[in-house]
Amino acid sequence: ARLVVLVSGSGTNLQALLDASADEAYGARIVAVGADRHGIEGLARAERAGVPTFVERLPDHEDRAAWDRAIAERIAEHRPDLVILAGFMKILGEPSTTSFTMVNTHPALLPSFPGAHGVRDALAYGVRVTGCTVILADAGVDSGPIVAQEAVTVLDGDDEETLHERIKVVERRLLVETVGRLAREGWTVTGRTVRLGRSGG
Ligand code: GRF
């Protein structure tokens, strides 16, 4: 399967996918990495791996719809089977949401604590358990059907950074496992239920 991965930051989830996909048996390879900004470690990781990259900055376009069209075109050039949002900090709208199957990872147990500050919000709420979630992204914010989740215990003395780092250890493994299964086994979505495996058996 052909993966296009979108990043906005350090790209450690991307790195986990780069490392896993180096093995043919994984069943997926990253054909391009896209970002909404220049100069981030995620793009450097792709370049070091010899993966083509592209950047579409929102301020370079006359409005949000023009940016959405531009980034969808860049993604489509690489003919992805799956688009992986790995720490991508923009909500993609049309035409991406209807053109691609997009897999998103979020550092909280959705539907709790959606949005850009899931770790901070969970900590502030005082939960004793949080975690990470892999969803099929829809047009909303972290609102698509859930594919996989794993819990992470909040420790006394945790701050946003220590908790997020501990979540990311689990998140990177969950994302790699889930993307690999989607790529190798296929999936079907019925309402809010994602079932792995090819439909019709
Ligand atoms: C991940 O925890 C992701 O879920 C969140 O931001 C983090 C990105 O980390 N949106 P990285 O860029 O993959 O290191």
PDB file of C-alpha atoms and ligand atoms in Angstrom:
ATOM      1  CA  ALA A   1       0.000   0.000   0.000  1.00  0.00           C
ATOM      2  CA  ARG A   2       1.102   3.557  -0.807  1.00  0.00           C
ATOM      3  CA  LEU A   3       1.170   5.923   2.181  1.00  0.00           C
ATOM      4  CA  VAL A   4       1.352   9.718   2.146  1.00  0.00           C
ATOM      5  CA  VAL A   5       2.165  10.992   5.662  1.00  0.00           C
ATOM      6  CA  LEU A   6       1.373  14.575   6.755  1.00  0.00           C
ATOM      7  CA  VAL A   7       3.333  16.173   9.600  1.00  0.00           C
ATOM      8  CA  SER A   8       3.619  19.565  11.359  1.00  0.00           C
ATOM      9  CA  GLY A   9       6.330  18.944  13.938  1.00  0.00           C
ATOM     10  CA  SER A  10       8.996  16.560  15.240  1.00  0.00           C
ATOM     11  CA  GLY A  11       7.695  13.626  13.202  1.00  0.00           C
ATOM     12  CA  THR A  12       8.466  10.810  15.655  1.00  0.00           C
ATOM     13  CA  ASN A  13       5.286   9.043  14.533  1.00  0.00           C
ATOM     14  CA  LEU A  14       6.507   9.451  10.954  1.00  0.00           C
ATOM     15  CA  GLN A  15       9.889   8.033  11.976  1.00  0.00           C
ATOM     16  CA  ALA A  16       8.194   4.960  13.472  1.00  0.00           C
ATOM     17  CA  LEU A  17       6.364   4.435  10.162  1.00  0.00           C
ATOM     18  CA  LEU A  18       9.581   4.972   8.164  1.00  0.00           C
ATOM     19  CA  ASP A  19      11.374   2.375  10.299  1.00  0.00           C
ATOM     20  CA  ALA A  20       8.547  -0.189  10.090  1.00  0.00           C
ATOM     21  CA  SER A  21       7.978   0.243   6.351  1.00  0.00           C
ATOM     22  CA  ALA A  22      11.638  -0.472   5.594  1.00  0.00           C
ATOM     23  CA  ASP A  23      10.629  -4.126   6.009  1.00  0.00           C
ATOM     24  CA  GLU A  24       8.827  -5.404   2.878  1.00  0.00           C
ATOM     25  CA  ALA A  25       6.630  -7.612   5.102  1.00  0.00           C
ATOM     26  CA  TYR A  26       5.030  -4.504   6.597  1.00  0.00           C
ATOM     27  CA  GLY A  27       2.967  -4.203   3.412  1.00  0.00           C
ATOM     28  CA  ALA A  28       3.108  -0.424   3.053  1.00  0.00           C
ATOM     29  CA  ARG A  29       5.639   2.160   1.968  1.00  0.00           C
ATOM     30  CA  ILE A  30       5.746   5.925   2.414  1.00  0.00           C
ATOM     31  CA  VAL A  31       5.716   7.472  -1.042  1.00  0.00           C
ATOM     32  CA  ALA A  32       5.691  11.116   0.129  1.00  0.00           C
ATOM     33  CA  VAL A  33       5.647  13.290   3.254  1.00  0.00           C
ATOM     34  CA  GLY A  34       3.702  16.559   3.286  1.00  0.00           C
ATOM     35  CA  ALA A  35       3.686  19.450   5.763  1.00  0.00           C
ATOM     36  CA  ASP A  36       1.965  22.777   6.365  1.00  0.00           C
ATOM     37  CA  ARG A  37       5.214  24.504   7.288  1.00  0.00           C
ATOM     38  CA  HIS A  38       8.924  24.490   6.407  1.00  0.00           C
ATOM     39  CA  GLY A  39      11.874  23.752   8.645  1.00  0.00           C
ATOM     40  CA  ILE A  40      10.402  21.045  10.856  1.00  0.00           C
ATOM     41  CA  GLU A  41      12.194  17.880  11.958  1.00  0.00           C
ATOM     42  CA  GLY A  42       9.479  15.774  10.312  1.00  0.00           C
ATOM     43  CA  LEU A  43      10.575  16.985   6.861  1.00  0.00           C
ATOM     44  CA  ALA A  44      14.242  16.383   7.723  1.00  0.00           C
ATOM     45  CA  ARG A  45      13.379  12.800   8.718  1.00  0.00           C
ATOM     46  CA  ALA A  46      11.734  12.230   5.325  1.00  0.00           C
ATOM     47  CA  GLU A  47      14.684  13.738   3.453  1.00  0.00           C
ATOM     48  CA  ARG A  48      17.126  11.550   5.390  1.00  0.00           C
ATOM     49  CA  ALA A  49      15.040   8.534   4.350  1.00  0.00           C
ATOM     50  CA  GLY A  50      15.036   9.661   0.699  1.00  0.00           C
ATOM     51  CA  VAL A  51      11.263  10.192   0.690  1.00  0.00           C
ATOM     52  CA  PRO A  52       9.892  13.033  -1.498  1.00  0.00           C
ATOM     53  CA  THR A  53       8.406  15.943   0.480  1.00  0.00           C
ATOM     54  CA  PHE A  54       6.047  18.838  -0.188  1.00  0.00           C
ATOM     55  CA  VAL A  55       4.918  21.869   1.808  1.00  0.00           C
ATOM     56  CA  GLU A  56       1.678  23.824   1.420  1.00  0.00           C
ATOM     57  CA  ARG A  57       1.480  26.807   3.798  1.00  0.00           C
ATOM     58  CA  LEU A  58      -1.928  28.270   4.493  1.00  0.00           C
ATOM     59  CA  PRO A  59      -0.628  31.900   4.296  1.00  0.00           C
ATOM     60  CA  ASP A  60       0.590  31.227   0.731  1.00  0.00           C
ATOM     61  CA  HIS A  61      -3.004  30.820  -0.436  1.00  0.00           C
ATOM     62  CA  GLU A  62      -5.771  33.361  -0.848  1.00  0.00           C
ATOM     63  CA  ASP A  63      -8.094  31.454   1.497  1.00  0.00           C
ATOM     64  CA  ARG A  64      -8.650  28.159   3.281  1.00  0.00           C
ATOM     65  CA  ALA A  65     -10.493  26.563   0.367  1.00  0.00           C
ATOM     66  CA  ALA A  66      -7.581  27.334  -1.985  1.00  0.00           C
ATOM     67  CA  TRP A  67      -5.143  25.783   0.511  1.00  0.00           C
ATOM     68  CA  ASP A  68      -7.380  22.712   0.834  1.00  0.00           C
ATOM     69  CA  ARG A  69      -7.451  22.320  -2.959  1.00  0.00           C
ATOM     70  CA  ALA A  70      -3.680  22.786  -3.259  1.00  0.00           C
ATOM     71  CA  ILE A  71      -2.765  20.257  -0.564  1.00  0.00           C
ATOM     72  CA  ALA A  72      -5.258  17.709  -1.951  1.00  0.00           C
ATOM     73  CA  GLU A  73      -3.616  18.050  -5.370  1.00  0.00           C
ATOM     74  CA  ARG A  74      -0.134  17.513  -3.884  1.00  0.00           C
ATOM     75  CA  ILE A  75      -1.348  14.430  -2.007  1.00  0.00           C
ATOM     76  CA  ALA A  76      -3.157  13.030  -5.083  1.00  0.00           C
ATOM     77  CA  GLU A  77       0.017  13.294  -7.195  1.00  0.00           C
ATOM     78  CA  HIS A  78       1.389  10.391  -5.141  1.00  0.00           C
ATOM     79  CA  ARG A  79      -1.660   8.160  -5.584  1.00  0.00           C
ATOM     80  CA  PRO A  80      -1.983   7.162  -1.888  1.00  0.00           C
ATOM     81  CA  ASP A  81      -3.968   4.188  -0.668  1.00  0.00           C
ATOM     82  CA  LEU A  82      -3.926   5.793   2.792  1.00  0.00           C
ATOM     83  CA  VAL A  83      -3.113   9.307   4.012  1.00  0.00           C
ATOM     84  CA  ILE A  84      -1.649   9.267   7.550  1.00  0.00           C
ATOM     85  CA  LEU A  85      -2.056  12.404   9.679  1.00  0.00           C
ATOM     86  CA  ALA A  86       0.880  11.990  12.072  1.00  0.00           C
ATOM     87  CA  GLY A  87       0.898  15.098  14.221  1.00  0.00           C
ATOM     88  CA  PHE A  88      -0.546  17.203  11.406  1.00  0.00           C
ATOM     89  CA  MET A  89      -1.955  20.308  13.077  1.00  0.00           C
ATOM     90  CA  LYS A  90      -4.513  21.416  10.476  1.00  0.00           C
ATOM     91  CA  ILE A  91      -8.019  20.106   9.818  1.00  0.00           C
ATOM     92  CA  LEU A  92      -8.254  19.011   6.178  1.00  0.00           C
ATOM     93  CA  GLY A  93     -11.513  19.835   4.439  1.00  0.00           C
ATOM     94  CA  GLU A  94     -12.835  19.139   0.971  1.00  0.00           C
ATOM     95  CA  PRO A  95     -11.656  17.722  -1.368  1.00  0.00           C
ATOM     96  CA  SER A  96      -9.281  15.690   0.886  1.00  0.00           C
ATOM     97  CA  THR A  97     -12.007  14.300   3.144  1.00  0.00           C
ATOM     98  CA  THR A  98     -13.843  12.716   0.202  1.00  0.00           C
ATOM     99  CA  SER A  99     -10.799  11.942  -1.974  1.00  0.00           C
ATOM    100  CA  PHE A 100      -8.685   9.914   0.462  1.00  0.00           C
ATOM    101  CA  THR A 101      -8.990   7.511   3.370  1.00  0.00           C
ATOM    102  CA  MET A 102      -7.195   9.439   6.105  1.00  0.00           C
ATOM    103  CA  VAL A 103      -5.874   7.832   9.303  1.00  0.00           C
ATOM    104  CA  ASN A 104      -5.344  10.194  12.239  1.00  0.00           C
ATOM    105  CA  THR A 105      -3.657   9.621  15.577  1.00  0.00           C
ATOM    106  CA  HIS A 106      -4.684  11.567  18.674  1.00  0.00           C
ATOM    107  CA  PRO A 107      -2.988  11.545  22.111  1.00  0.00           C
ATOM    108  CA  ALA A 108      -6.184  11.022  24.157  1.00  0.00           C
ATOM    109  CA  LEU A 109      -9.006   8.465  24.442  1.00  0.00           C
ATOM    110  CA  LEU A 110     -11.555   9.966  22.013  1.00  0.00           C
ATOM    111  CA  PRO A 111     -14.254  11.135  22.265  1.00  0.00           C
ATOM    112  CA  SER A 112     -12.626  12.628  25.355  1.00  0.00           C
ATOM    113  CA  PHE A 113     -10.335  15.604  24.862  1.00  0.00           C
ATOM    114  CA  PRO A 114     -10.393  16.186  21.085  1.00  0.00           C
ATOM    115  CA  GLY A 115      -8.494  19.069  19.517  1.00  0.00           C
ATOM    116  CA  ALA A 116      -5.021  20.488  19.580  1.00  0.00           C
ATOM    117  CA  HIS A 117      -4.467  20.175  23.379  1.00  0.00           C
ATOM    118  CA  GLY A 118      -5.725  16.682  24.223  1.00  0.00           C
ATOM    119  CA  VAL A 119      -2.885  15.910  26.641  1.00  0.00           C
ATOM    120  CA  ARG A 120      -3.114  19.263  28.444  1.00  0.00           C
ATOM    121  CA  ASP A 121      -6.926  19.006  28.683  1.00  0.00           C
ATOM    122  CA  ALA A 122      -6.833  15.463  30.109  1.00  0.00           C
ATOM    123  CA  LEU A 123      -4.252  16.497  32.697  1.00  0.00           C
ATOM    124  CA  ALA A 124      -6.240  19.596  33.652  1.00  0.00           C
ATOM    125  CA  TYR A 125      -9.404  17.530  34.011  1.00  0.00           C
ATOM    126  CA  GLY A 126      -7.647  15.241  36.479  1.00  0.00           C
ATOM    127  CA  VAL A 127      -8.218  11.900  34.705  1.00  0.00           C
ATOM    128  CA  ARG A 128      -6.217   8.965  36.112  1.00  0.00           C
ATOM    129  CA  VAL A 129      -6.150   7.168  32.759  1.00  0.00           C
ATOM    130  CA  THR A 130      -5.797   8.666  29.305  1.00  0.00           C
ATOM    131  CA  GLY A 131      -4.224   7.190  26.174  1.00  0.00           C
ATOM    132  CA  CYS A 132      -4.187   7.428  22.397  1.00  0.00           C
ATOM    133  CA  THR A 133      -6.626   6.794  19.592  1.00  0.00           C
ATOM    134  CA  VAL A 134      -6.315   5.961  15.901  1.00  0.00           C
ATOM    135  CA  ILE A 135      -9.331   7.085  13.855  1.00  0.00           C
ATOM    136  CA  LEU A 136     -10.377   7.329  10.239  1.00  0.00           C
ATOM    137  CA  ALA A 137     -10.511  11.121   9.905  1.00  0.00           C
ATOM    138  CA  ASP A 138     -13.697  12.751   8.727  1.00  0.00           C
ATOM    139  CA  ALA A 139     -14.433  16.446   8.156  1.00  0.00           C
ATOM    140  CA  GLY A 140     -14.731  17.096  11.890  1.00  0.00           C
ATOM    141  CA  VAL A 141     -12.094  17.588  14.597  1.00  0.00           C
ATOM    142  CA  ASP A 142     -10.962  14.144  15.823  1.00  0.00           C
ATOM    143  CA  SER A 143     -14.535  12.891  15.264  1.00  0.00           C
ATOM    144  CA  GLY A 144     -14.178   9.992  12.793  1.00  0.00           C
ATOM    145  CA  PRO A 145     -14.763   6.287  13.495  1.00  0.00           C
ATOM    146  CA  ILE A 146     -12.303   4.703  15.944  1.00  0.00           C
ATOM    147  CA  VAL A 147      -9.952   1.983  14.653  1.00  0.00           C
ATOM    148  CA  ALA A 148      -7.767   1.388  17.723  1.00  0.00           C
ATOM    149  CA  GLN A 149      -7.151   2.755  21.233  1.00  0.00           C
ATOM    150  CA  GLU A 150      -4.758   2.067  24.098  1.00  0.00           C
ATOM    151  CA  ALA A 151      -4.799   3.386  27.661  1.00  0.00           C
ATOM    152  CA  VAL A 152      -1.922   5.171  29.377  1.00  0.00           C
ATOM    153  CA  THR A 153      -1.898   5.773  33.158  1.00  0.00           C
ATOM    154  CA  VAL A 154      -1.411   9.333  34.416  1.00  0.00           C
ATOM    155  CA  LEU A 155       1.329   9.398  37.076  1.00  0.00           C
ATOM    156  CA  ASP A 156       1.467  11.726  40.082  1.00  0.00           C
ATOM    157  CA  GLY A 157       3.724  14.605  39.181  1.00  0.00           C
ATOM    158  CA  ASP A 158       3.067  14.265  35.459  1.00  0.00           C
ATOM    159  CA  ASP A 159       3.136  17.488  33.512  1.00  0.00           C
ATOM    160  CA  GLU A 160       1.994  17.889  29.892  1.00  0.00           C
ATOM    161  CA  GLU A 161       5.432  17.031  28.539  1.00  0.00           C
ATOM    162  CA  THR A 162       6.103  13.880  30.599  1.00  0.00           C
ATOM    163  CA  LEU A 163       2.593  12.584  30.006  1.00  0.00           C
ATOM    164  CA  HIS A 164       2.713  13.329  26.266  1.00  0.00           C
ATOM    165  CA  GLU A 165       6.084  11.598  25.922  1.00  0.00           C
ATOM    166  CA  ARG A 166       4.739   8.490  27.669  1.00  0.00           C
ATOM    167  CA  ILE A 167       1.631   8.546  25.464  1.00  0.00           C
ATOM    168  CA  LYS A 168       3.782   8.911  22.346  1.00  0.00           C
ATOM    169  CA  VAL A 169       5.687   5.705  23.157  1.00  0.00           C
ATOM    170  CA  VAL A 170       2.363   3.829  23.028  1.00  0.00           C
ATOM    171  CA  GLU A 171       0.989   5.936  20.172  1.00  0.00           C
ATOM    172  CA  ARG A 172       3.893   5.214  17.838  1.00  0.00           C
ATOM    173  CA  ARG A 173       3.483   1.465  18.316  1.00  0.00           C
ATOM    174  CA  LEU A 174      -0.334   1.632  17.985  1.00  0.00           C
ATOM    175  CA  LEU A 175      -0.145   3.728  14.808  1.00  0.00           C
ATOM    176  CA  VAL A 176       2.447   1.427  13.180  1.00  0.00           C
ATOM    177  CA  GLU A 177       0.443  -1.685  14.091  1.00  0.00           C
ATOM    178  CA  THR A 178      -2.877  -0.211  12.929  1.00  0.00           C
ATOM    179  CA  VAL A 179      -1.602   1.255   9.649  1.00  0.00           C
ATOM    180  CA  GLY A 180       0.106  -2.065   8.857  1.00  0.00           C
ATOM    181  CA  ARG A 181      -3.109  -4.010   9.472  1.00  0.00           C
ATOM    182  CA  LEU A 182      -5.214  -1.579   7.407  1.00  0.00           C
ATOM    183  CA  ALA A 183      -2.669  -1.838   4.572  1.00  0.00           C
ATOM    184  CA  ARG A 184      -2.360  -5.643   4.654  1.00  0.00           C
ATOM    185  CA  GLU A 185      -5.912  -6.657   5.615  1.00  0.00           C
ATOM    186  CA  GLY A 186      -8.080  -3.866   4.240  1.00  0.00           C
ATOM    187  CA  TRP A 187     -11.078  -2.497   6.144  1.00  0.00           C
ATOM    188  CA  THR A 188     -14.799  -1.793   5.904  1.00  0.00           C
ATOM    189  CA  VAL A 189     -16.682   0.994   7.665  1.00  0.00           C
ATOM    190  CA  THR A 190     -20.319   0.529   8.677  1.00  0.00           C
ATOM    191  CA  GLY A 191     -21.618   3.657  10.385  1.00  0.00           C
ATOM    192  CA  ARG A 192     -19.113   4.326  13.140  1.00  0.00           C
ATOM    193  CA  THR A 193     -17.716   0.769  13.139  1.00  0.00           C
ATOM    194  CA  VAL A 194     -14.430   0.022  11.341  1.00  0.00           C
ATOM    195  CA  ARG A 195     -13.883  -3.663  10.673  1.00  0.00           C
ATOM    196  CA  LEU A 196     -10.467  -4.873   9.544  1.00  0.00           C
ATOM    197  CA  GLY A 197     -10.252  -7.453   6.783  1.00  0.00           C
ATOM    198  CA  ARG A 198     -11.613  -7.534   3.267  1.00  0.00           C
ATOM    199  CA  SER A 199     -15.388  -7.332   3.020  1.00  0.00           C
ATOM    200  CA  GLY A 200     -17.155 -10.419   1.682  1.00  0.00           C
ATOM    201  CA  GLY A 201     -14.453 -12.765   2.982  1.00  0.00           C
TER     202      GLY A 201
HETATM  203  C1  GRF B   1       1.438  13.248  18.473  1.00  0.00           C
HETATM  204  O1  GRF B   1       1.191  12.893  19.815  1.00  0.00           O
HETATM  205  C2  GRF B   1       0.124  13.494  17.775  1.00  0.00           C
HETATM  206  O2  GRF B   1      -0.922  12.631  18.177  1.00  0.00           O
HETATM  207  C3  GRF B   1      -0.182  14.890  18.225  1.00  0.00           C
HETATM  208  O3  GRF B   1       1.059  15.569  18.185  1.00  0.00           O
HETATM  209  C4  GRF B   1       2.098  14.598  18.360  1.00  0.00           C
HETATM  210  C5  GRF B   1       2.985  14.678  17.159  1.00  0.00           C
HETATM  211  O4  GRF B   1       4.181  14.062  17.499  1.00  0.00           O
HETATM  212  N1  GRF B   1      -1.139  15.522  17.354  1.00  0.00           N
HETATM  213  P1  GRF B   1       5.280  13.769  16.343  1.00  0.00           P
HETATM  214  O5  GRF B   1       5.344  15.024  15.463  1.00  0.00           O
HETATM  215  O6  GRF B   1       4.808  12.574  15.578  1.00  0.00           O
HETATM  216  O7  GRF B   1       6.552  13.518  17.118  1.00  0.00           O
END
